[in-house]
mmCIF file of C-alpha atoms and ligand atoms in Angstrom:
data_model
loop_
_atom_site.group_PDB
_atom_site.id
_atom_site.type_symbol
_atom_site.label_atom_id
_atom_site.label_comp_id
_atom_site.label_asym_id
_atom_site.label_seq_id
_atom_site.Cartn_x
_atom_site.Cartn_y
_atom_site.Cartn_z
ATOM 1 C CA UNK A 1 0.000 0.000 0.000
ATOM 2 C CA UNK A 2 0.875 3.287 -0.520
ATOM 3 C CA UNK A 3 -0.020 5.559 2.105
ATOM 4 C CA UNK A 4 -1.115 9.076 1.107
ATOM 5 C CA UNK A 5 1.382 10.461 4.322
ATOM 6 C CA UNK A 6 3.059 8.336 6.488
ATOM 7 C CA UNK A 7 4.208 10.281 9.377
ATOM 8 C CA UNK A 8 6.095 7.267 11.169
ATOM 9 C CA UNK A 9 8.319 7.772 7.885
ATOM 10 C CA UNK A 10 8.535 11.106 8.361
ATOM 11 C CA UNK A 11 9.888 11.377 11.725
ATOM 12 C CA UNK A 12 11.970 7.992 11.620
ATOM 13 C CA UNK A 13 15.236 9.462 10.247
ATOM 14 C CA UNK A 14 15.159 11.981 13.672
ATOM 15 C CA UNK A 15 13.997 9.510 15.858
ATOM 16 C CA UNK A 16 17.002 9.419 17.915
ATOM 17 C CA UNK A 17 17.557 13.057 17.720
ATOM 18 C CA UNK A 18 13.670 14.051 18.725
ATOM 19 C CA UNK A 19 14.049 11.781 21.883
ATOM 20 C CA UNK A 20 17.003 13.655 22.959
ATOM 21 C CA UNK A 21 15.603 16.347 22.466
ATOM 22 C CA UNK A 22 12.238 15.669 24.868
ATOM 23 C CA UNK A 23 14.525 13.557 27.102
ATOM 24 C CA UNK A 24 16.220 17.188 27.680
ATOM 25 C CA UNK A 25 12.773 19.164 28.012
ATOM 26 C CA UNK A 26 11.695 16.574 30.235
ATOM 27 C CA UNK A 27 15.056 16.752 31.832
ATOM 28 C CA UNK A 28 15.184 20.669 32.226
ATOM 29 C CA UNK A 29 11.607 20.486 34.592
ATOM 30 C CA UNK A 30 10.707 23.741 32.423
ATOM 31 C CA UNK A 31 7.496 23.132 29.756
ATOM 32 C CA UNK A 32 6.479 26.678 29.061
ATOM 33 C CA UNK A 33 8.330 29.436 27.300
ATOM 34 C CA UNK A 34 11.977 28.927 28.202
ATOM 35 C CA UNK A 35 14.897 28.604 26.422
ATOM 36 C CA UNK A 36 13.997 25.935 23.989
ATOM 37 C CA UNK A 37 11.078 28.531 22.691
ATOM 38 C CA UNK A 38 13.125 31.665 22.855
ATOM 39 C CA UNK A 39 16.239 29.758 20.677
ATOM 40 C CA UNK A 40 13.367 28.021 18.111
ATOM 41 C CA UNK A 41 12.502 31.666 17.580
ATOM 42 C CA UNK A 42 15.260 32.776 16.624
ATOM 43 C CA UNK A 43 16.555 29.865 14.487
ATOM 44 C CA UNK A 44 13.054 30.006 12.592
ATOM 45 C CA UNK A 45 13.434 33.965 11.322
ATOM 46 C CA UNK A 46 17.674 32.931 10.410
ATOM 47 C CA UNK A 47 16.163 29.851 8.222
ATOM 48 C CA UNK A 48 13.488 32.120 7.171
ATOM 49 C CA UNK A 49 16.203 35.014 6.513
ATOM 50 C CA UNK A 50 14.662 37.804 8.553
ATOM 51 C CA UNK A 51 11.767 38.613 10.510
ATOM 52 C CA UNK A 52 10.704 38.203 14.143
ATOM 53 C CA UNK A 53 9.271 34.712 15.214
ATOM 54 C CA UNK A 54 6.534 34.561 17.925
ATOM 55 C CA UNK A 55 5.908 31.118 18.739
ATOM 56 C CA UNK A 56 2.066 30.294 19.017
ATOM 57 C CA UNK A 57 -0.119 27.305 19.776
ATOM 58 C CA UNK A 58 -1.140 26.431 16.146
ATOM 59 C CA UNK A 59 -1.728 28.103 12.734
ATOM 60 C CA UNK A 60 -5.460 29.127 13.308
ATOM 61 C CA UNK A 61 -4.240 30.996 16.367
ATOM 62 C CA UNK A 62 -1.334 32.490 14.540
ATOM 63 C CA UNK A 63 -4.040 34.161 11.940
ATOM 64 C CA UNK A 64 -6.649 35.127 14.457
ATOM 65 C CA UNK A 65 -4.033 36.774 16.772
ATOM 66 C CA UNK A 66 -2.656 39.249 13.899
ATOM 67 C CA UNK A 67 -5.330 40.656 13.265
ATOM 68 C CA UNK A 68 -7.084 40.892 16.776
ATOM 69 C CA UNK A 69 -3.404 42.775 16.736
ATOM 70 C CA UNK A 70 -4.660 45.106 14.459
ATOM 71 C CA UNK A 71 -8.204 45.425 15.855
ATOM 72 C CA UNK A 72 -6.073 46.740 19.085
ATOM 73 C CA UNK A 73 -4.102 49.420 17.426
ATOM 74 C CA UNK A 74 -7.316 50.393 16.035
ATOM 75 C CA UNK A 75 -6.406 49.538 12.588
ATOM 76 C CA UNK A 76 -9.070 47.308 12.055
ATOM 77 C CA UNK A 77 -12.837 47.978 13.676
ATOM 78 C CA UNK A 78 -15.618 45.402 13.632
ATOM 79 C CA UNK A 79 -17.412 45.002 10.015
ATOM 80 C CA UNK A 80 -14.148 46.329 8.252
ATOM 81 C CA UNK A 81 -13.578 43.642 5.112
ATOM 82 C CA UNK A 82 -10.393 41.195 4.508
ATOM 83 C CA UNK A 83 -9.966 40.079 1.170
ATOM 84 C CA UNK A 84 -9.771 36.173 1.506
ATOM 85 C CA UNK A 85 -9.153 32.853 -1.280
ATOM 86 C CA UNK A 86 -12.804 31.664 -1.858
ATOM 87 C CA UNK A 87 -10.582 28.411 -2.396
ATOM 88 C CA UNK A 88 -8.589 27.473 0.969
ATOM 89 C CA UNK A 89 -8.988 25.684 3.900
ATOM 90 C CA UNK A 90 -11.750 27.049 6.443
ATOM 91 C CA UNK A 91 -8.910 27.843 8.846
ATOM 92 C CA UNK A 92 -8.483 31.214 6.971
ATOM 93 C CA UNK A 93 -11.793 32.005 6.677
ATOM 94 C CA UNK A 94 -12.508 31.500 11.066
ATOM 95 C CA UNK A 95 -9.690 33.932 11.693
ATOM 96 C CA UNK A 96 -11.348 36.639 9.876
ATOM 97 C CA UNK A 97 -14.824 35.780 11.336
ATOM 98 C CA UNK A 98 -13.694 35.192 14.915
ATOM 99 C CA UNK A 99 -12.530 38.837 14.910
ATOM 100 C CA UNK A 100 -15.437 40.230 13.872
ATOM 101 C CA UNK A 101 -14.307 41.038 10.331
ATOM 102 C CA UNK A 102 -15.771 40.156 6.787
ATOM 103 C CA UNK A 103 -14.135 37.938 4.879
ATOM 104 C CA UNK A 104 -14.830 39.237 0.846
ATOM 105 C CA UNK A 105 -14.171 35.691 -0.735
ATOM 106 C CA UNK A 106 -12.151 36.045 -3.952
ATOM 107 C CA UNK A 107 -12.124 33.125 -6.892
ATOM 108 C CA UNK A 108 -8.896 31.735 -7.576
ATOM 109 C CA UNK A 109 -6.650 31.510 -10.964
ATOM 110 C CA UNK A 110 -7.237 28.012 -12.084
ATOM 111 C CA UNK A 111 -3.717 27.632 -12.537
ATOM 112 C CA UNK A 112 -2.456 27.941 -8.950
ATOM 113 C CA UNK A 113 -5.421 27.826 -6.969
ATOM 114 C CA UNK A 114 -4.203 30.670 -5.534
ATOM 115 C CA UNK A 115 -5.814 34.510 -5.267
ATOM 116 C CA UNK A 116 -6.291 35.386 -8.785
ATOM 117 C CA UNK A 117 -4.692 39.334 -9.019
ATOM 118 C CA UNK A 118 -6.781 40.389 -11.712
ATOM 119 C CA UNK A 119 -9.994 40.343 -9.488
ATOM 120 C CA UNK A 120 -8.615 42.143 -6.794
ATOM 121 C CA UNK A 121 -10.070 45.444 -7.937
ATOM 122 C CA UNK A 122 -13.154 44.359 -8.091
ATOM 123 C CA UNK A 123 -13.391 43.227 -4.511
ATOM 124 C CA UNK A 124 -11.931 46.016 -3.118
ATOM 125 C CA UNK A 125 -14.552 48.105 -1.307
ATOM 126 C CA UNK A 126 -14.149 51.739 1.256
ATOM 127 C CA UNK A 127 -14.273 49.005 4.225
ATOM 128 C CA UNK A 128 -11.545 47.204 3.095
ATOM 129 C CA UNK A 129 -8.725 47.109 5.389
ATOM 130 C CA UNK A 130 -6.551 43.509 4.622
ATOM 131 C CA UNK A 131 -5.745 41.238 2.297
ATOM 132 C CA UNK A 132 -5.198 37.795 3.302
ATOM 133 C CA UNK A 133 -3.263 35.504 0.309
ATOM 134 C CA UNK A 134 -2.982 31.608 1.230
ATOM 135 C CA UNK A 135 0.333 30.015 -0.444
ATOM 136 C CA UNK A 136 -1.959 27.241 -0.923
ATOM 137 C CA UNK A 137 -0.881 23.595 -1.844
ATOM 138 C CA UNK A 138 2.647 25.266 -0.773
ATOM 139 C CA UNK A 139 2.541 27.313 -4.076
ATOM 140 C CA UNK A 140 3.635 30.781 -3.356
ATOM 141 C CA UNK A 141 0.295 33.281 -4.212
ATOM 142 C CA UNK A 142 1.565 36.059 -6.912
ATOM 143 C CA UNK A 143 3.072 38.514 -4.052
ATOM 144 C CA UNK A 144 3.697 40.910 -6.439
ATOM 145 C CA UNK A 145 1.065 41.654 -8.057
ATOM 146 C CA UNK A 146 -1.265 41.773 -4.467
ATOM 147 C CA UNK A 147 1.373 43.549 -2.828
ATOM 148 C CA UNK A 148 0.802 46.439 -5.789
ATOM 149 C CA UNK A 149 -2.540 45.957 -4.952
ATOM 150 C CA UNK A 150 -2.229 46.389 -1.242
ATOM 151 C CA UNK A 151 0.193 49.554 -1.363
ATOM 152 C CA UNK A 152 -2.759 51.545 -4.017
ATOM 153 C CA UNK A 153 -5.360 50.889 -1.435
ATOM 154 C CA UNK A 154 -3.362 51.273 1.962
ATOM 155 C CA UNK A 155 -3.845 47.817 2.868
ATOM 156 C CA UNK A 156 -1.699 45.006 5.268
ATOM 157 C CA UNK A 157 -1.070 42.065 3.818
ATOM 158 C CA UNK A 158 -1.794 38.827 6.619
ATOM 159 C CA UNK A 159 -0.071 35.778 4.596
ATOM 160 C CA UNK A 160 -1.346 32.699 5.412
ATOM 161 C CA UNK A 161 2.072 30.343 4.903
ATOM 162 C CA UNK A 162 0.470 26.865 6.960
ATOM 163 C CA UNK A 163 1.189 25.456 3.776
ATOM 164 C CA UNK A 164 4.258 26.719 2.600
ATOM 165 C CA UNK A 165 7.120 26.772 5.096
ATOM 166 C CA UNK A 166 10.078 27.767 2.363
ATOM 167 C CA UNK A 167 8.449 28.596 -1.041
ATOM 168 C CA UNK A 168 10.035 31.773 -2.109
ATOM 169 C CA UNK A 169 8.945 34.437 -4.667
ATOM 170 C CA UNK A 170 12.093 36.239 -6.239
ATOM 171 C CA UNK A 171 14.034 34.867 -4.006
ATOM 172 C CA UNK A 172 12.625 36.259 -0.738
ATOM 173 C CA UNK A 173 10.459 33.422 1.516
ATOM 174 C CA UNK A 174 6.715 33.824 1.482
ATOM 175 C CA UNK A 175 6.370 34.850 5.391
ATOM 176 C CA UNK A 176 8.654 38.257 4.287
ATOM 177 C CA UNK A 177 6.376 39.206 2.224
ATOM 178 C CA UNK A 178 3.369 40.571 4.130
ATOM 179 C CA UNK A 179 2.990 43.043 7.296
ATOM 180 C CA UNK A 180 3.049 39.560 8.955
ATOM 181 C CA UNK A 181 2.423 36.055 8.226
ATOM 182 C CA UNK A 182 0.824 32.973 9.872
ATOM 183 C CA UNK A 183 2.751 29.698 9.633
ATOM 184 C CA UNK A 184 1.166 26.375 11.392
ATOM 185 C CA UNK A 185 3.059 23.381 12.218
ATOM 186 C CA UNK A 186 0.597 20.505 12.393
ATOM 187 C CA UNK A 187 2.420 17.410 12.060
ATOM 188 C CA UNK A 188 1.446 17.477 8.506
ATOM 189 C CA UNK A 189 2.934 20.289 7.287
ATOM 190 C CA UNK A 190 6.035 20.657 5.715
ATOM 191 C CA UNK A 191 7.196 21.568 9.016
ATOM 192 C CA UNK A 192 5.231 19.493 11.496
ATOM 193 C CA UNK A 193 5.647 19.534 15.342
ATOM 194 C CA UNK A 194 4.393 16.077 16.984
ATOM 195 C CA UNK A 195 1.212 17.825 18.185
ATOM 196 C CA UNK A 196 -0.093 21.110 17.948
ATOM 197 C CA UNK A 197 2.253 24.503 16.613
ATOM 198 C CA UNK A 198 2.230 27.683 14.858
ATOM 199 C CA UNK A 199 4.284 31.012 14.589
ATOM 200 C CA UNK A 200 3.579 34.229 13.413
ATOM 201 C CA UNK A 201 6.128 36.022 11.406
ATOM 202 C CA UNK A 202 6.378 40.043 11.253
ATOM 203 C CA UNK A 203 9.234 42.574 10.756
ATOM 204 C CA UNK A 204 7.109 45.049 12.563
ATOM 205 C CA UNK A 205 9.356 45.345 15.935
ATOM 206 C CA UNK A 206 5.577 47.370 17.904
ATOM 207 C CA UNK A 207 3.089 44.218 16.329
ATOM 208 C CA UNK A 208 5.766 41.616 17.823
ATOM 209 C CA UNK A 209 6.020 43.237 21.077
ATOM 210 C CA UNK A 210 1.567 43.593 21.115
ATOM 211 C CA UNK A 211 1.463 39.811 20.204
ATOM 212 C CA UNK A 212 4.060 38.650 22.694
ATOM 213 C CA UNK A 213 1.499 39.840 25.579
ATOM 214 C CA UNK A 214 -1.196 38.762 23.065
ATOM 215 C CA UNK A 215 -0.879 35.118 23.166
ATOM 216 C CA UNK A 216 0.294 34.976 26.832
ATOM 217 C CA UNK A 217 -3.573 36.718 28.345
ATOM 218 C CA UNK A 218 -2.161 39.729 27.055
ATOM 219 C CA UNK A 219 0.270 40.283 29.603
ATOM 220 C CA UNK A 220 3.657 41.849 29.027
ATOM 221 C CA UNK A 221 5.238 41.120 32.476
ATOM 222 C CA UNK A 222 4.113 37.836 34.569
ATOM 223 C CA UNK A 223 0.988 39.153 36.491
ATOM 224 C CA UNK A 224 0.109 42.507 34.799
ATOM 225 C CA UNK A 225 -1.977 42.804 32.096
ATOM 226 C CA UNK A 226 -2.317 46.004 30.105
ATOM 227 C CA UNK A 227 -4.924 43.971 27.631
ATOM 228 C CA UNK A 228 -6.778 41.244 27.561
ATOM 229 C CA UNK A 229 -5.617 37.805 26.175
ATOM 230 C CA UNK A 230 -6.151 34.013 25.243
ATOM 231 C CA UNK A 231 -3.558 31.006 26.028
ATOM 232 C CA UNK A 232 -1.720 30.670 23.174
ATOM 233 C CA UNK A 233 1.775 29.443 23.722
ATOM 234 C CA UNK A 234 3.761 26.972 21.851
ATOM 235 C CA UNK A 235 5.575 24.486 24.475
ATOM 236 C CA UNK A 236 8.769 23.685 25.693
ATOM 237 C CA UNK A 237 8.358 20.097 24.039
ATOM 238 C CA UNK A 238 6.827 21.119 20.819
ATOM 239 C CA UNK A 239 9.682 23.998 20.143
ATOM 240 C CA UNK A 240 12.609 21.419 20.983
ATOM 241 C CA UNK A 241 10.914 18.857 18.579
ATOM 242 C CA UNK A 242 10.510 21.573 16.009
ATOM 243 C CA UNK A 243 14.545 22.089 16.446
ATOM 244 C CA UNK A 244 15.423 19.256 15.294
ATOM 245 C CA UNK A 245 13.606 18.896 12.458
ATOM 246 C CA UNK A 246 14.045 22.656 11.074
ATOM 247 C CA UNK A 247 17.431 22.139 10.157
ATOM 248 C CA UNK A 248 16.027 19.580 7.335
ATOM 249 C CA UNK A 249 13.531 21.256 6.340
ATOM 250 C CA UNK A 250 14.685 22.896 3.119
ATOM 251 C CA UNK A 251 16.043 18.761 2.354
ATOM 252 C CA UNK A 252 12.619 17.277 2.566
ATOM 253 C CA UNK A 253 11.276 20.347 0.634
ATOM 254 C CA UNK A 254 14.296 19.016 -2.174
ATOM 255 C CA UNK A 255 12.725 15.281 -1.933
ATOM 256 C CA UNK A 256 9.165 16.811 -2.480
ATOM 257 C CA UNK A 257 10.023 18.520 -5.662
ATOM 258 C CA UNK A 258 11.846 15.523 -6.704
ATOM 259 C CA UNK A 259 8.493 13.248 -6.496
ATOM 260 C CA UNK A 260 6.742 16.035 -7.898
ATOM 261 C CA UNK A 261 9.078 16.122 -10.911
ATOM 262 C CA UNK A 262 8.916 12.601 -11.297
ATOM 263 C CA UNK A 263 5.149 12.923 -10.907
ATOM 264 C CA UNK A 264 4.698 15.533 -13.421
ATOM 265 C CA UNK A 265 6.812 13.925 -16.062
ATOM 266 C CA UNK A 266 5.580 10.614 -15.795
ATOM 267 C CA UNK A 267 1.864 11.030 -15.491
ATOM 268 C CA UNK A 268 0.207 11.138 -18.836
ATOM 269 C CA UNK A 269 -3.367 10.409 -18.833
ATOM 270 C CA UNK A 270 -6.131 12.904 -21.056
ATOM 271 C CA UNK A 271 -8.519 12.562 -17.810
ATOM 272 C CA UNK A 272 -6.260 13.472 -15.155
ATOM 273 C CA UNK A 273 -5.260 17.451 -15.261
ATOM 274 C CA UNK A 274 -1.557 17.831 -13.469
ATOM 275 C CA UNK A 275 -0.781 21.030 -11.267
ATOM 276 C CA UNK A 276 0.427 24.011 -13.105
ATOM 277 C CA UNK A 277 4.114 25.402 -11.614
ATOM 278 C CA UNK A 278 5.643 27.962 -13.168
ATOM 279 C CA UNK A 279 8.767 28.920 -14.192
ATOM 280 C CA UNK A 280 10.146 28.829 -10.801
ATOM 281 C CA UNK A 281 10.867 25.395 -9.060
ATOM 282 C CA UNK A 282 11.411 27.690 -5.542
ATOM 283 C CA UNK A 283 7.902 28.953 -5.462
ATOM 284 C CA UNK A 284 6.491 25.841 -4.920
ATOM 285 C CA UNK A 285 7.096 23.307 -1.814
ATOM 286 C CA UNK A 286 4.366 21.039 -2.409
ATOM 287 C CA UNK A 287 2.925 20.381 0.580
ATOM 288 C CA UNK A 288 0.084 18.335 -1.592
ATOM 289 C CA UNK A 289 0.204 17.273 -5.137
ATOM 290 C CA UNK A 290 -3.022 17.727 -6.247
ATOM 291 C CA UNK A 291 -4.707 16.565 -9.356
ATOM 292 C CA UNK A 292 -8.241 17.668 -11.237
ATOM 293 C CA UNK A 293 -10.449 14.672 -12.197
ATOM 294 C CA UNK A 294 -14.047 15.050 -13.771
ATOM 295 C CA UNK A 295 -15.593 12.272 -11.822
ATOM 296 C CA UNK A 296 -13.578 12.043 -8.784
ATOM 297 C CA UNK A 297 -15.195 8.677 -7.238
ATOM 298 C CA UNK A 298 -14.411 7.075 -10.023
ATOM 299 C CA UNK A 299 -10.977 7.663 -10.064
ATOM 300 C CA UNK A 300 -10.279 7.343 -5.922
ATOM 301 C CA UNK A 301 -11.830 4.354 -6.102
ATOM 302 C CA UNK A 302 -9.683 3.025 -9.016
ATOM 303 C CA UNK A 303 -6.503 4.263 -7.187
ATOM 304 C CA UNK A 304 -7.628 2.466 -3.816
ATOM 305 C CA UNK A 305 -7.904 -0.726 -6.071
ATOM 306 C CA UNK A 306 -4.332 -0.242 -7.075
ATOM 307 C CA UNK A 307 -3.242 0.234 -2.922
ATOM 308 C CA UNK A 308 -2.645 3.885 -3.823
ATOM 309 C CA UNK A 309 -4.204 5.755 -0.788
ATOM 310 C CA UNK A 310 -5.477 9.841 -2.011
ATOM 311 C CA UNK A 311 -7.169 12.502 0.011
ATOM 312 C CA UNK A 312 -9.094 15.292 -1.244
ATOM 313 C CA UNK A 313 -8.542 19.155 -0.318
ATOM 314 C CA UNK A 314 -11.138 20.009 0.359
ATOM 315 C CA UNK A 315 -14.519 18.423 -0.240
ATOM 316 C CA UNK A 316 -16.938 20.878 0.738
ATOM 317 C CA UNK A 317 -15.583 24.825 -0.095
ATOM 318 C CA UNK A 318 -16.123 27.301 2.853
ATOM 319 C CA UNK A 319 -18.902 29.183 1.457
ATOM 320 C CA UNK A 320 -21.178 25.804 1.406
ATOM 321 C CA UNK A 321 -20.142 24.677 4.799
ATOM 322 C CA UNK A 322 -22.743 24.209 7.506
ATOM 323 C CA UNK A 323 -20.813 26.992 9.558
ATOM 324 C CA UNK A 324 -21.313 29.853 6.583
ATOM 325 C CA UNK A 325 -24.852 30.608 5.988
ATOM 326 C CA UNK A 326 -24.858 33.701 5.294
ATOM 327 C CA UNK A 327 -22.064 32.671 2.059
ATOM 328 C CA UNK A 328 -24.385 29.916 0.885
ATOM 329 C CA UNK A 329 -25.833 32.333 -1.631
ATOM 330 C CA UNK A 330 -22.322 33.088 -3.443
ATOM 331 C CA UNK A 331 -21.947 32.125 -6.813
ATOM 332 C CA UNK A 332 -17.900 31.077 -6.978
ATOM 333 C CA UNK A 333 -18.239 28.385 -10.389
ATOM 334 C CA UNK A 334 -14.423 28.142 -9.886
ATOM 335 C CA UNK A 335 -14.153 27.020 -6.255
ATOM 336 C CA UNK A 336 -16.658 24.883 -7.007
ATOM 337 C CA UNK A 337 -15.612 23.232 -9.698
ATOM 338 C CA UNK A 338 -11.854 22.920 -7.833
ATOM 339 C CA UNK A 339 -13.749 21.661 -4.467
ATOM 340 C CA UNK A 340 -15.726 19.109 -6.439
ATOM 341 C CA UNK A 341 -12.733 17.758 -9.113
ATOM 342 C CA UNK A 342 -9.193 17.903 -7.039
ATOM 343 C CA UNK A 343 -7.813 14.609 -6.001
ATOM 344 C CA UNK A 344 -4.402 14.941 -3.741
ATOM 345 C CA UNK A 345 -1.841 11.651 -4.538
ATOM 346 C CA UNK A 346 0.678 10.815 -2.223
ATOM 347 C CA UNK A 347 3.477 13.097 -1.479
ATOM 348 C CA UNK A 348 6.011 13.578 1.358
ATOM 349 C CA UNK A 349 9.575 13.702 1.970
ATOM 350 C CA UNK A 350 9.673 10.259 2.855
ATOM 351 C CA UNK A 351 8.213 8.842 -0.673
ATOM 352 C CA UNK A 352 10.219 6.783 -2.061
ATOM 353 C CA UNK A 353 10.824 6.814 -5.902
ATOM 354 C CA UNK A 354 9.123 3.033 -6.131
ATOM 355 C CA UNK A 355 6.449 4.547 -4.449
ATOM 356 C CA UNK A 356 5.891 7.135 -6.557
ATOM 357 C CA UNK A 357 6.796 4.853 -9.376
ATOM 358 C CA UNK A 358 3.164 2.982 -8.472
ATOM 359 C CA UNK A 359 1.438 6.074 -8.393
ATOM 360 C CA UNK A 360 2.499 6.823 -11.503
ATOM 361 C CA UNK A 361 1.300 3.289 -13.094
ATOM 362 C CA UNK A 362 -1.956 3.934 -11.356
ATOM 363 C CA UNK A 363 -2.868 6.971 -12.905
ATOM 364 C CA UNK A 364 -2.007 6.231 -16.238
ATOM 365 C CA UNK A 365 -3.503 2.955 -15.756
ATOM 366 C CA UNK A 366 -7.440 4.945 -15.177
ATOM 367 C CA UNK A 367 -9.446 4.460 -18.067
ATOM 368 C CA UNK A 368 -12.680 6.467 -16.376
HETATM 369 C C1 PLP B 401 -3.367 23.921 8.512
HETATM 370 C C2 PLP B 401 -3.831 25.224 8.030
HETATM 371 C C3 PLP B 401 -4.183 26.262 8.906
HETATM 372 C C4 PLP B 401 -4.347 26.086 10.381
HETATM 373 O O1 PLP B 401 -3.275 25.556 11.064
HETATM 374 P P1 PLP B 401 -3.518 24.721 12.413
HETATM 375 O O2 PLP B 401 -2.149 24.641 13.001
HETATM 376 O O3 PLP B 401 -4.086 23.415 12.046
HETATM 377 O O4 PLP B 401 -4.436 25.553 13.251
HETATM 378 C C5 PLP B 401 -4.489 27.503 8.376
HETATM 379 N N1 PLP B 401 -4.492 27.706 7.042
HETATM 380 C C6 PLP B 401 -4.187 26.736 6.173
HETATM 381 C C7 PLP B 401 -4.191 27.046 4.705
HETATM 382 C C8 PLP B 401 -3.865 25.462 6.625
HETATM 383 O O5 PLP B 401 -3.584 24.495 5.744
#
């Protein structure tokens, strides 16, 4: 069988490293923010090559915490609008919302699934205060062209990078790009803790020092609180974990594009559409290789026969989820057609090239 992510295989080559590395949290008798934190910090903004780090409890928080930043500083008031993909994962969407913000869902460019530029304009409205890109599939969004964007209207750009831990767009990291940037580290990510993370990323010295207090019930020195807060720390055990595995990170980003270039010049079949990357390799890490298929059932099914285990991201788009009502109304004919066609094959750093090699057989093996 092979599995879509195998996260035993993952971890395995650190094994020995990641139980030194609890054996010395566990060791130290400190859990929560100490040194292992403070140092993960730091070594996360030099891999991501500037920035400050502030270590968080996972990617959702990361996003919601920004901009509840920015609601503080009275940049943001209730009702104001954030630009958002109408085609990403719901996590996006529930920071805007838990804030009290409108999220202004945007179709995608078919290409890249990401935020398509040339309907920014159209979205843009007086209330408009953010713009929100998701690096989605690990394919950096077109920074340039919603940075342009952002600068015309006076708007901060909140990039959501939980997919995306090292893409780069001319040669600067997505994470640098924006006023500040959420990054998650759910064991599936390209950068996974072995439980819950996330980190947001800013270069703005005042927003670092407001979410430092932020995720710790807003208080900037143990036991006084100038604002109020939620418990949102990333742990002593998490941030060691994440410090050994860091300093691969850009290696198993290598071994991803590898399977994806084996995947992409190997898979020939008229019903199966491949992802689109562009010219640059760097701008995409691949946390998912994902696929179009007109009827999707079909071909799952047909891929499960063959032992070839998929996933699909994501079945249901966020403006027809239960949670949404008020979006249920939306016409978005791309989203839709993406949420209802996209078939994710295996990928991971630890696929091996046989692996991939019965992928590859499988697909061009479907007949419809
Ligand atoms: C995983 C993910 C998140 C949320 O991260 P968690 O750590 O699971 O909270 C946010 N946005 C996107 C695009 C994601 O894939």
């Amino acid at each position: 069988m092979v599995s879509f992510l195998n996260l035993k295989d993952v971890n395995a080559p650190y094994r020995d490293a990641l139980v030194a590395a609890a054996t010395r949290v566990i060791d130290s008798g400190w859990f929560v923010h100490g040194r292992e934190h403070e140092a993960f910090e730091q070594e996360f903004s030099a891999w991501l090559g500037g920035g400050i780090t502030i270590g968080v409890a996972n990617g959702l928080d990361a996003l919601t915490l920004v901009l509840r930043a920015w609601k503080q500083e009275e940049f943001l008031r209730d009702g104001d609008e954030v630009i958002v993909p109408a085609n990403t994962y719901i996590a996006s969407i529930l920071a805007v919302t838990e804030n009290g913000l409108v999220p202004v869902l945007v179709e995608p460019d078919e290409r890249t699934f990401n935020l398509d530029p040339s309907r920014l304009e159209a979205a843009w409205t007086p209330r408009t205060r953010v713009v929100l890109p998701v690096h989605l599939y690990g394919q950096a969004a077109d920074m340039p062209a919603i940075t342009t964007f952002a600068s015309r209207h006076g708007l901060r750009i909140l990039e959501d990078c939980a997919q995306a831990h090292g893409a780069t767009v001319g040669g600067r990291r997505v994470g640098l790009w924006g006023d500040a940037a959420g990054f998650s580290f759910y064991p599936g990510k390209n950068l996974g803790a072995l439980g819950d993370g996330g980190a947001i990323v800013t270069r703005d010295p005042d927003l670092a020092g407001r979410l430092r207090a932020l995720r710790n019930y807003g208080s900037h020195v143990k036991y006084e609180n100038r604002c109020q807060g939620p418990n949102s720390r990333l742990d002593e055990m998490q941030a060691a974990l994440l410090r050994v595995k860091l300093p691969h990170l850009d290696a198993e980003n290598s071994r991803r594009r590898a399977v994806a270039r084996r995947y992409r010049g190997a898979i020939a079949n008229p019903l199966v559409s491949l992802p689109w990357c562009g010219g640059d390799e760097s701008s995409h890490v691949w946390h998912l290789f994902v696929v179009r298929v007109a009827s999707r059932e079909l071909f799952v099914r047909h891929l499960a026969d063959a032992a070839i285990q998929t996933m699909v991201h994501y079945p249901i788009p966020p403006h027809r989820q239960e949670c949404y009502p008020a979006f249920h109304g939306l016409d978005l004919p791309i989203t839709s057609a993406i949420h209802r066609e996209v078939v994710s094959l295996p990928m991971g750093p630890a696929l091996t090239d046989t692996e991939a090699d019965a992928v590859i057989a499988a697909v061009n093996a479907y007949r419809g």
